[in-house]
Amino acid sequence: GIQVEQSPPDLILQEGANSTLRCNFSDSVNNLQWFHQNPWGQLINLFYIPSGTKQNGRLSATTVATERYSLLYISSSQTTDSGVYFCAVPTQGGSEKLVFGKGTKLTVNP
Amino acid sequence: ETGVTQTPRHLVMGMTNKKSLKCEQHLGHNAMYWYKQSAKKPLELMFVYSLEERVENNSVPSRFSPECPNSSHLFLHLHTLQPEDSALYLCASSLRGGGEQYFGPGTRLTVT
């Protein structure tokens, strides 16, 4: 089945720094989701981005489907950005089954 | 209420108890999901319901029994659980056919 790898596994930043998180996937996909899991366990939708670039405030994401990767950019990080960031892709086109990466744990220090 | 809600948020149960987790979605979706998140493991898909029909059972032990009475409600009935079943159980919903999934806040389950 499709494999999803995220890097780095852990990231520690000072408040105000920028960062890039990467998600690689082993097969072609027709959609990709980025999530932020806060310290209470809630998974918050960040982007639904099968291809191209989207921006939402300080966050943006780019998916290059032909090269099988997606990047999540966080600019001017804040302590509230701390948590685990997951990417997820369907097992096959049109499938409701998502495969998640192991996540990147981000810690933003004041 | 908006989005996806789950109750209870926390549950402690003994191995001989029977309990149920409830999920409700207010997004007009027609597919619902149960996921399990154990410590230091990726999220694992347990069950998928599409138009109230179970379309996926990801090799889940029979001590977990899902029920989807309509497109807005999903239950997970628990009985004779083991301590290793302690985890965060997340419910999600989407439009069927691979639409964007939205998650509830989760139920943190501890089996003693």
Short mmCIF file of C-alpha atoms in Angstrom, two decimals:
data_model
loop_
_atom_site.label_atom_id
_atom_site.label_comp_id
_atom_site.label_asym_id
_atom_site.label_seq_id
_atom_site.Cartn_x
_atom_site.Cartn_y
_atom_site.Cartn_z
CA GLY A 1 0.00 0.00 0.00
CA ILE A 2 0.88 3.65 -0.19
CA GLN A 3 3.55 4.86 2.23
CA VAL A 4 3.66 8.33 3.79
CA GLU A 5 6.82 9.73 5.35
CA GLN A 6 7.10 13.01 7.20
CA SER A 7 10.20 14.95 8.12
CA PRO A 8 11.60 16.07 10.41
CA PRO A 9 10.08 13.97 13.20
CA ASP A 10 10.79 16.69 15.76
CA LEU A 11 11.35 20.42 15.41
CA ILE A 12 12.07 23.02 18.08
CA LEU A 13 11.81 26.71 17.22
CA GLN A 14 11.99 30.05 18.90
CA GLU A 15 8.91 32.20 18.56
CA GLY A 16 9.05 34.22 15.36
CA ALA A 17 11.07 31.69 13.37
CA ASN A 18 9.94 30.13 10.10
CA SER A 19 9.82 26.42 9.32
CA THR A 20 9.14 23.93 6.54
CA LEU A 21 7.63 20.49 7.11
CA ARG A 22 7.78 17.84 4.43
CA CYS A 23 5.48 14.97 3.46
CA ASN A 24 6.58 12.36 0.91
CA PHE A 25 4.24 9.73 -0.49
CA SER A 26 5.04 6.64 -2.48
CA ASP A 27 2.29 6.69 -5.12
CA SER A 28 0.22 9.18 -7.05
CA VAL A 29 -2.65 10.72 -5.10
CA ASN A 30 -5.68 12.82 -5.96
CA ASN A 31 -5.87 14.60 -2.65
CA LEU A 32 -3.78 15.34 0.43
CA GLN A 33 -4.70 16.79 3.79
CA TRP A 34 -2.57 18.56 6.40
CA PHE A 35 -3.73 18.55 10.02
CA HIS A 36 -2.55 20.11 13.27
CA GLN A 37 -3.14 18.05 16.40
CA ASN A 38 -3.24 20.29 19.43
CA PRO A 39 -2.12 19.19 22.92
CA TRP A 40 -5.69 18.09 23.74
CA GLY A 41 -5.76 15.67 20.81
CA GLN A 42 -8.05 17.61 18.49
CA LEU A 43 -7.13 17.27 14.80
CA ILE A 44 -7.61 20.60 13.08
CA ASN A 45 -7.87 20.81 9.31
CA LEU A 46 -5.21 23.03 7.81
CA PHE A 47 -5.26 22.32 4.09
CA TYR A 48 -6.94 20.07 1.56
CA ILE A 49 -4.43 20.36 -1.25
CA PRO A 50 -4.13 17.75 -4.01
CA SER A 51 -1.85 20.03 -6.02
CA GLY A 52 -0.63 23.61 -6.23
CA THR A 53 -0.24 26.15 -3.45
CA LYS A 54 -2.67 27.46 -0.85
CA GLN A 55 -2.24 30.05 1.86
CA ASN A 56 -4.10 30.68 5.09
CA GLY A 57 -2.64 33.45 7.20
CA ARG A 58 0.85 32.51 8.38
CA LEU A 59 0.52 29.01 6.97
CA SER A 60 0.87 27.89 3.40
CA ALA A 61 1.15 24.54 1.67
CA THR A 62 2.43 23.33 -1.66
CA THR A 63 1.84 19.92 -3.18
CA VAL A 64 3.84 18.75 -6.20
CA ALA A 65 1.85 15.67 -7.11
CA THR A 66 4.11 14.64 -9.99
CA GLU A 67 7.08 14.48 -7.61
CA ARG A 68 5.05 12.97 -4.76
CA TYR A 69 5.64 15.46 -1.99
CA SER A 70 3.96 18.25 -0.12
CA LEU A 71 5.42 21.05 1.99
CA LEU A 72 3.84 22.96 4.86
CA TYR A 73 5.32 26.39 5.61
CA ILE A 74 4.84 28.09 8.95
CA SER A 75 6.01 31.69 9.13
CA SER A 76 6.51 33.85 12.22
CA SER A 77 5.75 30.89 14.46
CA GLN A 78 3.83 31.34 17.71
CA THR A 79 3.66 29.18 20.82
CA THR A 80 0.13 28.20 19.85
CA ASP A 81 1.57 26.52 16.74
CA SER A 82 3.04 23.81 18.97
CA GLY A 83 1.66 20.32 18.48
CA VAL A 84 1.93 17.55 15.94
CA TYR A 85 1.44 18.12 12.23
CA PHE A 86 0.15 15.22 10.13
CA CYS A 87 -0.28 14.75 6.43
CA ALA A 88 -2.65 12.12 5.07
CA VAL A 89 -3.43 10.73 1.63
CA PRO A 90 -6.06 8.26 0.38
CA THR A 91 -5.00 4.67 -0.27
CA GLN A 92 -6.25 5.05 -3.84
CA GLY A 93 -8.19 7.55 -5.92
CA GLY A 94 -11.71 8.11 -4.60
CA SER A 95 -11.04 6.00 -1.53
CA GLU A 96 -12.37 7.07 1.84
CA LYS A 97 -9.41 5.35 3.54
CA LEU A 98 -6.71 7.81 4.59
CA VAL A 99 -3.14 6.81 5.38
CA PHE A 100 -1.41 9.09 7.85
CA GLY A 101 2.25 9.87 8.26
CA LYS A 102 3.85 9.59 11.69
CA GLY A 103 3.78 13.34 12.10
CA THR A 104 6.17 16.17 12.89
CA LYS A 105 6.17 17.28 16.52
CA LEU A 106 6.68 21.05 16.64
CA THR A 107 7.62 22.90 19.81
CA VAL A 108 7.69 26.69 19.70
CA ASN A 109 9.40 28.26 22.68
CA PRO A 110 8.67 31.82 23.83
CA GLU B 1 -23.60 22.41 17.65
CA THR B 2 -21.38 22.56 14.64
CA GLY B 3 -18.79 20.26 13.13
CA VAL B 4 -18.17 16.84 14.62
CA THR B 5 -18.87 16.15 18.28
CA GLN B 6 -17.91 13.16 20.41
CA THR B 7 -19.04 11.98 23.82
CA PRO B 8 -17.77 11.23 26.32
CA ARG B 9 -14.47 13.08 26.11
CA HIS B 10 -12.86 10.86 28.74
CA LEU B 11 -13.76 7.31 29.75
CA VAL B 12 -12.25 4.93 32.26
CA MET B 13 -13.58 1.40 32.16
CA GLY B 14 -12.76 -2.00 33.55
CA MET B 15 -12.09 -4.99 31.35
CA THR B 16 -15.51 -6.49 32.08
CA ASN B 17 -17.51 -3.32 31.41
CA LYS B 18 -19.61 -2.47 28.37
CA LYS B 19 -19.62 1.12 27.19
CA SER B 20 -20.38 3.06 24.01
CA LEU B 21 -18.73 6.02 22.33
CA LYS B 22 -20.94 8.42 20.40
CA CYS B 23 -20.15 10.62 17.43
CA GLU B 24 -22.42 13.13 15.72
CA GLN B 25 -21.71 15.23 12.65
CA HIS B 26 -23.53 18.43 11.66
CA LEU B 27 -21.83 18.94 8.29
CA GLY B 28 -24.24 17.16 5.94
CA HIS B 29 -21.71 14.44 5.25
CA ASN B 30 -22.52 10.86 4.26
CA ALA B 31 -19.38 8.97 5.30
CA MET B 32 -18.17 8.47 8.86
CA TYR B 33 -15.05 6.92 10.35
CA TRP B 34 -13.53 5.60 13.57
CA TYR B 35 -9.78 5.97 14.10
CA LYS B 36 -7.56 4.81 16.94
CA GLN B 37 -4.48 6.72 18.06
CA SER B 38 -2.21 4.91 20.50
CA ALA B 39 0.80 6.51 22.11
CA LYS B 40 3.62 7.02 19.64
CA LYS B 41 1.78 5.35 16.75
CA PRO B 42 0.24 6.78 13.59
CA LEU B 43 -3.51 7.11 13.40
CA GLU B 44 -5.08 3.79 12.48
CA LEU B 45 -8.34 3.58 10.57
CA MET B 46 -10.75 1.17 12.28
CA PHE B 47 -14.07 1.43 10.43
CA VAL B 48 -15.60 3.31 7.53
CA TYR B 49 -19.31 3.80 6.93
CA SER B 50 -20.51 5.18 3.62
CA LEU B 51 -24.22 5.94 3.28
CA GLU B 52 -24.74 4.07 6.56
CA GLU B 53 -23.19 0.89 5.15
CA ARG B 54 -19.96 -0.45 6.59
CA VAL B 55 -17.41 -0.49 3.79
CA GLU B 56 -14.26 -1.09 5.78
CA ASN B 57 -13.35 -3.10 8.82
CA ASN B 58 -9.63 -2.80 9.18
CA SER B 59 -9.01 -6.11 10.98
CA VAL B 60 -10.43 -4.75 14.21
CA PRO B 61 -11.11 -7.24 17.06
CA SER B 62 -14.75 -8.11 17.63
CA ARG B 63 -14.70 -6.49 21.09
CA PHE B 64 -15.16 -3.25 19.11
CA SER B 65 -18.58 -3.10 17.46
CA PRO B 66 -19.59 -0.09 15.34
CA GLU B 67 -23.10 1.07 14.61
CA CYS B 68 -24.26 3.72 12.16
CA PRO B 69 -28.06 4.23 12.51
CA ASN B 70 -28.10 7.23 10.12
CA SER B 71 -25.66 9.45 8.26
CA SER B 72 -25.30 11.85 11.20
CA HIS B 73 -24.59 9.40 14.02
CA LEU B 74 -21.91 6.81 14.65
CA PHE B 75 -21.36 4.65 17.70
CA LEU B 76 -18.56 2.41 18.87
CA HIS B 77 -19.71 -0.24 21.32
CA LEU B 78 -17.00 -1.56 23.58
CA HIS B 79 -16.97 -4.80 25.58
CA THR B 80 -14.36 -6.95 27.28
CA LEU B 81 -11.56 -4.57 26.38
CA GLN B 82 -7.90 -5.07 27.17
CA PRO B 83 -5.48 -2.56 28.72
CA GLU B 84 -3.73 -2.24 25.35
CA ASP B 85 -6.97 -0.81 23.95
CA SER B 86 -6.33 2.35 25.94
CA ALA B 87 -5.99 5.10 23.35
CA LEU B 88 -7.53 8.21 21.85
CA TYR B 89 -10.52 7.28 19.67
CA LEU B 90 -11.31 9.79 16.96
CA CYS B 91 -14.39 10.07 14.83
CA ALA B 92 -14.38 11.79 11.45
CA SER B 93 -16.82 12.53 8.65
CA SER B 94 -16.66 13.51 4.99
CA LEU B 95 -18.57 13.37 1.76
CA ARG B 96 -18.28 9.88 0.33
CA GLY B 97 -15.81 9.22 -2.45
CA GLY B 98 -12.75 10.63 -0.75
CA GLY B 99 -13.81 14.10 0.34
CA GLU B 100 -12.04 16.20 2.96
CA GLN B 101 -12.31 14.57 6.38
CA TYR B 102 -13.20 16.52 9.52
CA PHE B 103 -12.45 15.16 12.97
CA GLY B 104 -14.15 15.31 16.31
CA PRO B 105 -12.28 16.15 19.53
CA GLY B 106 -11.82 12.47 20.45
CA THR B 107 -12.55 10.23 23.42
CA ARG B 108 -9.58 9.39 25.59
CA LEU B 109 -10.17 5.83 26.78
CA THR B 110 -8.38 4.14 29.65
CA VAL B 111 -8.95 0.44 30.29
CA THR B 112 -8.01 -0.71 33.79
#
